[in-house]
Coordinates of C-alpha atoms and ligand atoms in Angstrom, one line a residue:
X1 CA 91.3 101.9 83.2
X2 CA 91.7 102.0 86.5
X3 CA 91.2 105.2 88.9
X4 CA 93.1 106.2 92.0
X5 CA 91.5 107.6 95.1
X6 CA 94.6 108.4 97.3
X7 CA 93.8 109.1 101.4
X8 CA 96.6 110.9 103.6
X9 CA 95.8 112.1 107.1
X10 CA 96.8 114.5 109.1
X11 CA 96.8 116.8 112.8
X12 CA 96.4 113.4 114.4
X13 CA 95.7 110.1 113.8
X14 CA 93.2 107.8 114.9
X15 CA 90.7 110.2 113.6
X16 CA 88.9 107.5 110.6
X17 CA 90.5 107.6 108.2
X18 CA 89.7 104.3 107.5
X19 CA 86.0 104.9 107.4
X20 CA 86.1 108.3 105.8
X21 CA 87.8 106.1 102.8
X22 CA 85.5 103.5 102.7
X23 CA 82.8 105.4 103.0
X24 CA 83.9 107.3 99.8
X25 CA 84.0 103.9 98.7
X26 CA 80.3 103.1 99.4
X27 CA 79.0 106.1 97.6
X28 CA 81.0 104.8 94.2
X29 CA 80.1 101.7 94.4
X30 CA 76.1 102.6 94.9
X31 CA 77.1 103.8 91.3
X32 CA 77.7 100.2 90.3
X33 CA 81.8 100.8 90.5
X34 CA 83.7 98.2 91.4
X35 CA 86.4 99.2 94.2
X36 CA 89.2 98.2 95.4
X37 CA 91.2 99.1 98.7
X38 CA 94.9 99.3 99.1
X39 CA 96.0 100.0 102.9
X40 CA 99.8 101.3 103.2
X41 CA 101.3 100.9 106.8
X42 CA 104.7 102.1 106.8
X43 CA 105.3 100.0 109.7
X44 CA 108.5 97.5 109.6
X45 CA 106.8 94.6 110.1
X46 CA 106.2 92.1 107.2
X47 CA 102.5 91.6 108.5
X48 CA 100.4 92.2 111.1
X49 CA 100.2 88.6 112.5
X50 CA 103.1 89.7 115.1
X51 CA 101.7 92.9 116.7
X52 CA 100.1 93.2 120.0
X53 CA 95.9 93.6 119.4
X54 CA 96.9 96.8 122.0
X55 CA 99.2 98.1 118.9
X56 CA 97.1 98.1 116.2
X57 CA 93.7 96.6 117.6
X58 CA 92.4 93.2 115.6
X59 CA 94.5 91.3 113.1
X60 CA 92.0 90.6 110.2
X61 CA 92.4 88.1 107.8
X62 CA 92.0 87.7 104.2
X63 CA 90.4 84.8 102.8
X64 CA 93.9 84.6 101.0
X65 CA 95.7 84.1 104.7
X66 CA 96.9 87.7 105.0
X67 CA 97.5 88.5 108.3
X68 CA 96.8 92.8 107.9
X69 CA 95.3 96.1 109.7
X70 CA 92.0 96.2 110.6
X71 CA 91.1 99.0 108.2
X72 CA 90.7 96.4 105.6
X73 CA 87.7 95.1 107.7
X74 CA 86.3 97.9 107.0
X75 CA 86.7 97.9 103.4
X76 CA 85.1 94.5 103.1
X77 CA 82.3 95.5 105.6
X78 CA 81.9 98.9 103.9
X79 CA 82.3 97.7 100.3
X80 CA 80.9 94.1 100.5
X81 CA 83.8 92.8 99.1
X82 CA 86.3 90.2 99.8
X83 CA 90.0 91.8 99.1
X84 CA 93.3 89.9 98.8
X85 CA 95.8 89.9 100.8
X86 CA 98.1 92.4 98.8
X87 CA 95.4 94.5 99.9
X88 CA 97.9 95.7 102.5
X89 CA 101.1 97.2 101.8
X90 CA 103.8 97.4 104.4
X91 CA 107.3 99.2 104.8
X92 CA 108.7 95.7 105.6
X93 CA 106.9 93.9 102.7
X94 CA 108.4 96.8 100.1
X95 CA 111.9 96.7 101.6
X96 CA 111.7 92.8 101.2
X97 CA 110.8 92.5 98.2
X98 CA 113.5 95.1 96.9
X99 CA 116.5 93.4 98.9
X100 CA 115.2 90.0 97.4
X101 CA 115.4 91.7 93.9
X102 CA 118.6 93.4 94.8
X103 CA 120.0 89.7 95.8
X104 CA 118.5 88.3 92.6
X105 CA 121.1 90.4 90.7
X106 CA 117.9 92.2 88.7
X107 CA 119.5 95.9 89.8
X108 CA 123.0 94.8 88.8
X109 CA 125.2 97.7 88.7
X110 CA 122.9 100.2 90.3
X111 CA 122.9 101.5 93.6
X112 CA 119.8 100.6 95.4
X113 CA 118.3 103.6 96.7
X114 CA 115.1 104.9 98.2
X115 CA 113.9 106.6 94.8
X116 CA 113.4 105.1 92.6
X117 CA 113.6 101.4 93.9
X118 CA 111.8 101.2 96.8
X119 CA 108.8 104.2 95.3
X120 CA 109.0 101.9 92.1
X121 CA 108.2 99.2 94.3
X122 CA 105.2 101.1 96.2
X123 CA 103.8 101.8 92.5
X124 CA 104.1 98.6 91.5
X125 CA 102.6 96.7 94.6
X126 CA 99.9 99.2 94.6
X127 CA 98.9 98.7 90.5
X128 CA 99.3 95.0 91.4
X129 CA 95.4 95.1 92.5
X130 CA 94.3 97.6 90.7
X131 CA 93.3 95.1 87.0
X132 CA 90.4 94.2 88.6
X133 CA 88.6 97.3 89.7
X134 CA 87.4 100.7 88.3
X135 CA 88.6 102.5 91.4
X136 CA 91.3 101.6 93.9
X137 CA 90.8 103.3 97.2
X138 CA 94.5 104.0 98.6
X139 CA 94.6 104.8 102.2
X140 CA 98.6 105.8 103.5
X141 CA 98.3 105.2 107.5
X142 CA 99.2 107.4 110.0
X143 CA 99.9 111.1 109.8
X144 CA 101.8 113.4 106.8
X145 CA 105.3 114.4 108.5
X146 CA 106.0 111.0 109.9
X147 CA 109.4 109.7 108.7
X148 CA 108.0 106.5 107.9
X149 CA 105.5 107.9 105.5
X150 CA 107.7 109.7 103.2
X151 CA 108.8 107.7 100.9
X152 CA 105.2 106.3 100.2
X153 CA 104.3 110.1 99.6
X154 CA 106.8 110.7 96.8
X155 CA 105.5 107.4 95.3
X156 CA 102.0 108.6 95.2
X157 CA 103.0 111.6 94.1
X158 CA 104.7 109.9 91.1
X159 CA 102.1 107.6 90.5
X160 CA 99.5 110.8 90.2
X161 CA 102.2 112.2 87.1
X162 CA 102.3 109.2 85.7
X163 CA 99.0 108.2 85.8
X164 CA 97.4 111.9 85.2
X165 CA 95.7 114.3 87.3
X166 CA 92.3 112.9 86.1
X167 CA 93.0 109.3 87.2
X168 CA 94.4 110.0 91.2
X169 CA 92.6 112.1 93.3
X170 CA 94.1 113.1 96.6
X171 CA 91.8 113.4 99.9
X172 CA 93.6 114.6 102.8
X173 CA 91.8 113.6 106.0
X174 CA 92.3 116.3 109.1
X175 CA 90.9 117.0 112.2
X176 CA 89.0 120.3 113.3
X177 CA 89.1 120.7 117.1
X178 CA 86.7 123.2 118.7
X179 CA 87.8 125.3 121.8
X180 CA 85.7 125.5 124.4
X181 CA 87.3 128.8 125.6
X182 CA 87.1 130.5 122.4
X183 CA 83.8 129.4 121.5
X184 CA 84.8 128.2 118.3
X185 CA 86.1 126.0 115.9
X186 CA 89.6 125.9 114.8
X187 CA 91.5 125.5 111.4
X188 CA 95.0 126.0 112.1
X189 CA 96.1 122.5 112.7
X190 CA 94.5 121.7 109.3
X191 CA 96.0 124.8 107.4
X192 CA 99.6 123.4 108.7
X193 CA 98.9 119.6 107.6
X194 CA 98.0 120.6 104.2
X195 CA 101.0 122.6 104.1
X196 CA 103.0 120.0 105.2
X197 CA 101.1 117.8 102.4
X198 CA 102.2 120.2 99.8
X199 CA 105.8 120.5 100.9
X200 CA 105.8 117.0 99.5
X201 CA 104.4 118.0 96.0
X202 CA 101.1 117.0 96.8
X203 CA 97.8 119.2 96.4
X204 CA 94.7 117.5 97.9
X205 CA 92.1 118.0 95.9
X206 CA 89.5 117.3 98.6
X207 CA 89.6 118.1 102.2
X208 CA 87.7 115.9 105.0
X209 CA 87.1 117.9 108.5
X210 CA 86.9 115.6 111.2
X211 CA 85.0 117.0 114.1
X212 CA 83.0 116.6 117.0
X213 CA 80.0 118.7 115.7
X214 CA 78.8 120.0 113.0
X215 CA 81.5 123.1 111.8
X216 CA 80.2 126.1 110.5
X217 CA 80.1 126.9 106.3
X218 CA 82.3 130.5 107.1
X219 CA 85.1 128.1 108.5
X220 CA 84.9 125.6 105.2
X221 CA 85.0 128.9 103.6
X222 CA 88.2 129.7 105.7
X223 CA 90.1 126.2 105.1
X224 CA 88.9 126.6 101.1
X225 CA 91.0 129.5 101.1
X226 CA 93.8 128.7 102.7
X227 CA 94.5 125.1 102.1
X228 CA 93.7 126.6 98.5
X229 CA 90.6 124.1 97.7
X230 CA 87.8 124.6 95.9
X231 CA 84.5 125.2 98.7
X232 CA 83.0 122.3 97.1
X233 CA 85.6 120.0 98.2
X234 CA 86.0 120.9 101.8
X235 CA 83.7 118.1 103.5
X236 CA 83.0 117.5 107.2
X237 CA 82.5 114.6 108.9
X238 CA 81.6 115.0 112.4
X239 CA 80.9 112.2 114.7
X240 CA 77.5 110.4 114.4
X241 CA 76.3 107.5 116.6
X242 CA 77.6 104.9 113.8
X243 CA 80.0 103.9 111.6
X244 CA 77.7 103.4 108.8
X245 CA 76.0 106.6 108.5
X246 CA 79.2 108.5 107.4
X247 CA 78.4 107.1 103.8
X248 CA 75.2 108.8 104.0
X249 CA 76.6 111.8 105.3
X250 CA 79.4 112.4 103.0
X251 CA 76.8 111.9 100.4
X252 CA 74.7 114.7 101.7
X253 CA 77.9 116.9 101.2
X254 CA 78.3 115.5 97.6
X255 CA 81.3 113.9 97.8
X256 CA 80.1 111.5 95.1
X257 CA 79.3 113.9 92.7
X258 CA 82.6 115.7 93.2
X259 CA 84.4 112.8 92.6
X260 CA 82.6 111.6 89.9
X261 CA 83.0 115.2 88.0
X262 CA 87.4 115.3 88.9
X263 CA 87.6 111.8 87.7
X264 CA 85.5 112.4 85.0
X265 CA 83.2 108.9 85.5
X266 CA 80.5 109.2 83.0
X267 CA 77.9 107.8 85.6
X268 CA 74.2 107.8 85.7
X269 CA 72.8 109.2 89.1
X270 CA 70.0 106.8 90.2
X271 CA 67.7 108.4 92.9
X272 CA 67.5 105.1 94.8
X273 CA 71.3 105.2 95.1
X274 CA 71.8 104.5 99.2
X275 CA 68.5 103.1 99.6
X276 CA 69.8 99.9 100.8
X277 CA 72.4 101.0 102.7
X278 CA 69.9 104.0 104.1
X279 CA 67.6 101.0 105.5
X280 CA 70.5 99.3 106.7
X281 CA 71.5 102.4 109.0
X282 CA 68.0 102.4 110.2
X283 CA 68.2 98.5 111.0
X284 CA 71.1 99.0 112.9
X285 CA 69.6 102.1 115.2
X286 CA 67.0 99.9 116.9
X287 CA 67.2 101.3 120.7
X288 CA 65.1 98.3 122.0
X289 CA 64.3 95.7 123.1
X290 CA 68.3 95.4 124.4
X291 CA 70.3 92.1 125.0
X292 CA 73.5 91.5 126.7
X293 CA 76.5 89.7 125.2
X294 CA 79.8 89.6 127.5
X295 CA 82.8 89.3 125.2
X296 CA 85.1 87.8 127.5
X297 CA 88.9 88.3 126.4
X298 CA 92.1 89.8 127.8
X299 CA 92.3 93.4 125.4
X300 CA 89.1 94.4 127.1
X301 CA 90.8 97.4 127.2
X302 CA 90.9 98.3 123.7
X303 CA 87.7 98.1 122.1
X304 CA 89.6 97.8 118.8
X305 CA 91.0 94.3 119.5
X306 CA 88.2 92.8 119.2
X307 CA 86.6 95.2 115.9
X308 CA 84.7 92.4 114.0
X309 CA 83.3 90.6 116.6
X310 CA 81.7 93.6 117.9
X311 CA 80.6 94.5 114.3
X312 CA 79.4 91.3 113.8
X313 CA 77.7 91.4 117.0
X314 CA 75.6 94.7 115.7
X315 CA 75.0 93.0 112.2
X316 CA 73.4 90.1 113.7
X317 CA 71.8 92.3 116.3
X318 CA 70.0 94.5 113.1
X319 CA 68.7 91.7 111.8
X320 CA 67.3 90.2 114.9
X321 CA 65.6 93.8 115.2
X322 CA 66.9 94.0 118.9
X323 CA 70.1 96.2 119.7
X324 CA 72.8 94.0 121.6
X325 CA 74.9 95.8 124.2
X326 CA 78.3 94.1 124.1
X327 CA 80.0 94.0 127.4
X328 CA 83.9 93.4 127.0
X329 CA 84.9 91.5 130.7
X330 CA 88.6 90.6 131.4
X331 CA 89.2 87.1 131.5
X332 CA 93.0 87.6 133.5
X333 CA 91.4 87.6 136.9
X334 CA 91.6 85.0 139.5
X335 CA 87.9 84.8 139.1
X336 CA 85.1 86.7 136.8
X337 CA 82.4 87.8 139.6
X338 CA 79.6 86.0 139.1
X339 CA 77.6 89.3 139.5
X340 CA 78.8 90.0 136.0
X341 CA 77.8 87.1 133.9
X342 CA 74.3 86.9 135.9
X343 CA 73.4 89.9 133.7
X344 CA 74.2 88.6 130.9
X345 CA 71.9 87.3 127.7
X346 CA 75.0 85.6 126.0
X347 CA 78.8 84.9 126.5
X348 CA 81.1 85.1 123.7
X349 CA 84.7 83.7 124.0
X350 CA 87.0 85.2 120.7
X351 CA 90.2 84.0 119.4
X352 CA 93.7 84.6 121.4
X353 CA 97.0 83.8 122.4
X354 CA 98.8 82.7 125.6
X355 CA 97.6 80.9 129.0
X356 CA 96.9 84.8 130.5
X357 CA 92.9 85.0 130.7
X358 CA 92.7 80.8 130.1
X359 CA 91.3 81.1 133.9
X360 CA 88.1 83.3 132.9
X361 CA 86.9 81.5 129.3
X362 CA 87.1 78.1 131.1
X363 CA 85.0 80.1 134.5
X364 CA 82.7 81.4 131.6
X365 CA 82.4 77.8 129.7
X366 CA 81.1 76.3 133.0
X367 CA 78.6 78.5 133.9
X368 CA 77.3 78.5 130.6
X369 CA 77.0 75.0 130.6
X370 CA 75.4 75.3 134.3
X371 CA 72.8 77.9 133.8
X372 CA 72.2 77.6 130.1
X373 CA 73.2 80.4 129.0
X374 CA 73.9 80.7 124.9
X375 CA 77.7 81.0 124.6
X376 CA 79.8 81.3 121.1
X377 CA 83.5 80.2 121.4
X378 CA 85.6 81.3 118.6
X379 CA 89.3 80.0 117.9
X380 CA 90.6 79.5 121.1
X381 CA 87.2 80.0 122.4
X382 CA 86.2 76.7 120.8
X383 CA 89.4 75.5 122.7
X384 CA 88.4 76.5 125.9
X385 CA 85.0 74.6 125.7
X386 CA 86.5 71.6 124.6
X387 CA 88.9 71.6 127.1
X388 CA 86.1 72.9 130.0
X389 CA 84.0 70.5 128.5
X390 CA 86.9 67.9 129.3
X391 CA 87.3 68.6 132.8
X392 CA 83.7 68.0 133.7
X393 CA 83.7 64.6 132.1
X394 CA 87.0 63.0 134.2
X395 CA 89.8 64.3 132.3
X396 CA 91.7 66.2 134.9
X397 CA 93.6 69.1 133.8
X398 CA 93.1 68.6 130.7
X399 CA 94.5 71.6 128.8
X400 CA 95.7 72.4 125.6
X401 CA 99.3 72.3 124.6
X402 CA 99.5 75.4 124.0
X403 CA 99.6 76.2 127.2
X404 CA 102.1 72.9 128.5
X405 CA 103.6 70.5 126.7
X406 CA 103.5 68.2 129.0
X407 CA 99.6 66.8 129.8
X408 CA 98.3 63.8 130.5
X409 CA 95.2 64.8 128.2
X410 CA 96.0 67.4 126.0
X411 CA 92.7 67.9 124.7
X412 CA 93.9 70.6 121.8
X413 CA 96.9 69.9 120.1
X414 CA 99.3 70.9 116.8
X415 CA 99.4 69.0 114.0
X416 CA 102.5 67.0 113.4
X417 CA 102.9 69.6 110.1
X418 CA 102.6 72.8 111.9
X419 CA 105.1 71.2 114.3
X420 CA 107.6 71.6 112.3
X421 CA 107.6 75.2 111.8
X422 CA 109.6 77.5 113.9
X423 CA 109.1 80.9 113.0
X424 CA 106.8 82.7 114.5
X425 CA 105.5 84.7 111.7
X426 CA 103.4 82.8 109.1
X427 CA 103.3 79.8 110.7
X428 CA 99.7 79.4 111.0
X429 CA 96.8 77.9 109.2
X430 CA 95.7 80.7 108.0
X431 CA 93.0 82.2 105.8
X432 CA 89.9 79.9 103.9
X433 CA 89.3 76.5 104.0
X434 CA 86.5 74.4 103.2
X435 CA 84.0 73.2 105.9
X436 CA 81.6 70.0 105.9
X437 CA 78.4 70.4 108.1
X438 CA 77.1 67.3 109.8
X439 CA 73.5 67.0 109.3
X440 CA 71.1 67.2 112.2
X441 CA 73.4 69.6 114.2
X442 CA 73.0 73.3 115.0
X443 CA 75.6 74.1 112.6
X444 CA 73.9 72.6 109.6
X445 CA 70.3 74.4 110.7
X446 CA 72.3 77.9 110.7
X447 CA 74.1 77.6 107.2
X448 CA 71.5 75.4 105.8
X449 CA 73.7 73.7 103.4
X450 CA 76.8 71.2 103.9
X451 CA 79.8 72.9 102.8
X452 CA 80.9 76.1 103.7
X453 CA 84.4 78.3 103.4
X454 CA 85.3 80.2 106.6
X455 CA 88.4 81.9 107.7
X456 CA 91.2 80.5 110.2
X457 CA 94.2 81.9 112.1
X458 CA 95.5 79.3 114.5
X459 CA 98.0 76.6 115.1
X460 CA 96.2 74.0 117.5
X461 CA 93.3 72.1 116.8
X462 CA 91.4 69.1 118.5
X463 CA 93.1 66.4 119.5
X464 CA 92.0 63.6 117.0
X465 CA 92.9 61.1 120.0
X466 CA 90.0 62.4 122.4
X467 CA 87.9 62.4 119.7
X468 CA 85.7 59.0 120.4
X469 CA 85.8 59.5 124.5
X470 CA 84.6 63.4 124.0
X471 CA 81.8 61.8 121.4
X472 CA 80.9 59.9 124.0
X473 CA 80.7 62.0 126.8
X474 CA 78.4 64.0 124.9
X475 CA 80.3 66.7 122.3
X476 CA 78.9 66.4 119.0
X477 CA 81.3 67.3 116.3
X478 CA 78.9 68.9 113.4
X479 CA 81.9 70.4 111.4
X480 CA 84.9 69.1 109.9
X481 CA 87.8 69.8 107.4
X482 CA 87.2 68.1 103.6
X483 CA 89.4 65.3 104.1
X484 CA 87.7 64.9 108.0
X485 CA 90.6 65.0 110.0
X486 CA 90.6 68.2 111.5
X487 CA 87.1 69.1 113.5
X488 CA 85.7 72.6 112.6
X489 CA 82.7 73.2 115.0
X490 CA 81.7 71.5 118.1
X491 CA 78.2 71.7 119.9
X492 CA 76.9 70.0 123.0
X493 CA 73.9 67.8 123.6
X494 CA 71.1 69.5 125.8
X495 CA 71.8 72.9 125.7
X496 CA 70.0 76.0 124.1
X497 CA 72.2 77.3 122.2
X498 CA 76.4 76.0 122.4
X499 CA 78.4 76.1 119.6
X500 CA 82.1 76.8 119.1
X501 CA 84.0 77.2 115.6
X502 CA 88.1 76.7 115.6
X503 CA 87.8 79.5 112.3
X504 CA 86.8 83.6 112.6
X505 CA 83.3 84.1 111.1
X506 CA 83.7 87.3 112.2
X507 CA 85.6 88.5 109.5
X508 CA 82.7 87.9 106.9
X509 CA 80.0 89.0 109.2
X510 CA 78.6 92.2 106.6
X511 CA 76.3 95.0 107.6
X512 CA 73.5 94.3 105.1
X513 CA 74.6 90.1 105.2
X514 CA 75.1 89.1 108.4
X515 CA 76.9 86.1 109.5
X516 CA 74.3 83.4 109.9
X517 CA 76.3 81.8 112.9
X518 CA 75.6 85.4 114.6
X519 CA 72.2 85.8 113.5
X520 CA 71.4 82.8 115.2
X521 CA 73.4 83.3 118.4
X522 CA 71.3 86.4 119.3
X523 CA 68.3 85.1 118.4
X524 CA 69.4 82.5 121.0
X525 CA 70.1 85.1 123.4
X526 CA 66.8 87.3 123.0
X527 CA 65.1 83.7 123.6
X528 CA 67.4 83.2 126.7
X529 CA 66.8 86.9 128.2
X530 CA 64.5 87.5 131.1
X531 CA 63.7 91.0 130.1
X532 CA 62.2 90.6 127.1
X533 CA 58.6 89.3 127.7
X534 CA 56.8 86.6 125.4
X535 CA 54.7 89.5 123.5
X536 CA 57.8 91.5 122.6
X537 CA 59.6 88.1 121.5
X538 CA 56.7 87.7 118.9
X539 CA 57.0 90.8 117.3
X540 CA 60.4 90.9 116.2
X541 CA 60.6 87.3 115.3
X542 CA 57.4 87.5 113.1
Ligands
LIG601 N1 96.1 80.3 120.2 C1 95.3 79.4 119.5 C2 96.0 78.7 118.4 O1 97.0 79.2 117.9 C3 94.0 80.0 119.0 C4 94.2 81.1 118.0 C5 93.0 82.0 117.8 O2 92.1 82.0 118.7 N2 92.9 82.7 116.7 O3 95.6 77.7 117.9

């Protein structure tokens, strides 16, 4: 039977809730629990797949071909899971679905209303997932008071009566500023979220202090009392240097036990519980030797856009034993200063959208292929190399048509069936396919086998009709789609280290597994860097 873990936030948002959720998450599943994540996003929109990275940050994607919130990155990354797209509940997916029944004639003769329809709905999207796991972790986005979230509130408070108390357990996420001027920490804002929590019919039964230090036991004492929680279950969760030592944290504060005793899990407590993930925290906090990696996109500005290549980045960088210093540099300039990429170890071109920034991943391509430096072009980075790679051999302006339809070599093309869709939304290839690795490439040394499943999210590919003059102009195709039309990774001959993939391997990059394509670009840049000397290279690669 599954159990419900239910997260709400409140004071502000932005605060992690996401992590404070999968890190509860973790600790269960060191208990050999199998968990689930649900993310609710009472946006309008359908999907993600349509919202500006500067919006939301990344769109991640199932292996199903969701397009959903990056929270759910961290639920894979933080559970070791893979989780299906219904994983990620929005306001337009409920509404659509209830106007489709509507239209269906399955509510004849009642008038379609918020409660119960569209709370039925919630309930029955979020039991949907739940047949497979002992726990479902249920995170409801953004702050308690927003418009948007109410309805999903009353459903979750329905879904705790009809489920029973001992089945949903309700943490409510807040943040605990300190005042400088007063010298101390505050609990106001938290006393008036849960308030506002309750006004809905809902009584947390665990409360998670956000903070920027550690907060003093009188003022969990003080929130205990009056957000009317046990002690026990008033937890705090100030910052730490990563991610992924809020698991161990919240486990130092018992929130496993806690949740174990509410739920009433009859559960063994195994001393080496964390052990692995304990390690993994320490492989991860390596301070040297450092490498470089310039992520070269146009979200520079939000670190968030770009959430599992930086992740993966630090995965690969753990298990290189070296810590990799990733340098986001905006491609949308007339020209990237060369001063920049001189310092770097390793370029990395990500996925996007549009011509703005196409000026910078080409500039990038180039000097990589100049001065040998190990580059990694994912998606569109893969598109920029091909088409850089192009222009050197005598295709002028050859481009992609993505960015004009009208080219005398257009290098990257759509296929003739994508062609045909017009909508915007959903009209991708999207989520996993199958891969075959050409032997004797780079490709098939990383994965060390010949088929593998990665994830996609794009429309244009490479142009089959280049195919034979890039071949022989050097480009070495080492990865392709089953039925070999559509080319999956491309390298180049006589370089140390130049590979680009059209899919995201970033999205099952995994802190204690991490993505063998990324393992073995920063070994390639630790090889390339001029700082670390011969000796020190030894060491960590023994
Ligand atoms: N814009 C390109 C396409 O649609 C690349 C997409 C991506 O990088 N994810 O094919």
């Amino acid at each position: 039977m599954t159990k419900y873990i239910i997260i709400t936030g409140g004071v502000v948002s932005s605060i992690g809730k996401g992590i404070t959720s999968a890190s509860i998450g973790r600790i269960l599943r060191d208990y050999d629990l199998k968990v689930g994540a649900v993310k609710i996003d009472p946006y309008l929109n359908w999907d993600s797949g349509t919202l500006n990275p500067y919006q939301h940050g990344e769109v991640f994607v199932t292996y199903d071909g969701m397009e959903t919130d990056l929270d759910l990155g961290h639920y894979e990354r933080f559970l070791d899971v893979e989780l299906p797209g219904i994983s990620n509940i929005t306001t337009g997916k409920v509404y659509k679905s209830v106007i489709e029944k509507e239209r269906n004639g399955d509510f004849l003769g009642d008038c379609v209303q918020i409660i119960p329809h569209i709370t039925d709905e919630v309930k029955r999207m979020i039991r949907k997932i739940s047949g497979n796991y002992d726990i479902v972790l249920v995170e409801l986005g953004g702050t308690v008071g927003d418009i948007e979230s109410q309805p999903f509130l009353e459903a979750l408070r329905q879904l705790r009566n009809e489920e029973g108390h001992d089945k949903v357990f309700f943490v409510h996420v807040t943040y605990v500023p300190y005042l400088k001027a007063a010298g101390e920490f505050k609990t106001k804002p938290t006393q008036h979220s849960t308030k506002e929590l309750r006004s809905t019919g809902i009584n947390p039964d665990m409360i998670v202090c956000r903070s920027e230090k550690k907060i003093d036991e009188n003022i969990k004492a003080k929130i205990a009392h009056f957000c009317d929680v046990p002690f026990d279950a008033v937890i705090n969760t100030y910052d730490v240097s990563s991610i992924y030592e809020v698991p161990l944290l919240m486990d130092k504060e018992n929130v496993g036990s806690y949740v174990r005793t509410k739920l009433k899990l009859n559960l063994d407590e195994d001393s080496s519980r964390l052990d692995n993930w304990r390690n993994m925290v320490e492989s991860l906090k390596k301070e040297d030797p450092i490498v470089k990696v310039g992520v070269i996109g146009k979200y520079t500005k939000l670190e968030d856009a770009y959430i599992s290549i930086k992740e993966a980045l630090l995965h690969a960088a753990g298990e290189n034993k070296v810590k990799v210093e990733v340098k986001f540099i905006n491609s949308d300039v007339n020209s990237i200063d060369k001063k920049i990429l001189d310092e770097l170890d390793g370029i990395l071109i990500p996925g996007g959208f549009g011509e703005r920034g196409l000026g910078g991943k080409l500039e990038a391509v180039d000097y990589a292929i100049e001065n040998n430096v190990p580059i990694f072009g994912i998606c569109l980075g893969l598109h920029s190399m091909v088409i850089q790679f192009a222009r050197r051999n005598g295709m002028k302006d050859a481009n992609s048509s993505e960015f004009d339809d009208n080219l005398k070599y257009p290098v990257i093309d759509m296929m003739e069936e994508q062609k045909k869709v017009k909508k915007m939304g959903g009209s991708m290839r999207l989520g996993s396919y199958d891969c075959k690795l050409v032997k004797n490439t780079l490709a098939h040394d990383i994965y060390k086998q010949s088929l593998i499943k990665e994830r996609h999210r794009h429309r244009f590919e490479v142009n089959n009709e280049f195919k034979e003059q890039l071949i022989k102009d050097g480009l070495i195709l080492s990865g392709f789609s089953l039925d070999e039309f559509l080319v999956e990774i491309i390298e180049i001959k006589d370089h140390p280290w130049f590979l680009g993939c059209q899919f995201h391997p970033e999205f099952k990059s995994r802190p204690s597994n991490a993505h063998p394509l990324f393992v073995s670009f920063i070994k390639a840049t630790v090889n390339y860097s001029h700082e670390i000397d011969n000796n020190q290279r030894n060491i960590i690669q023994k």
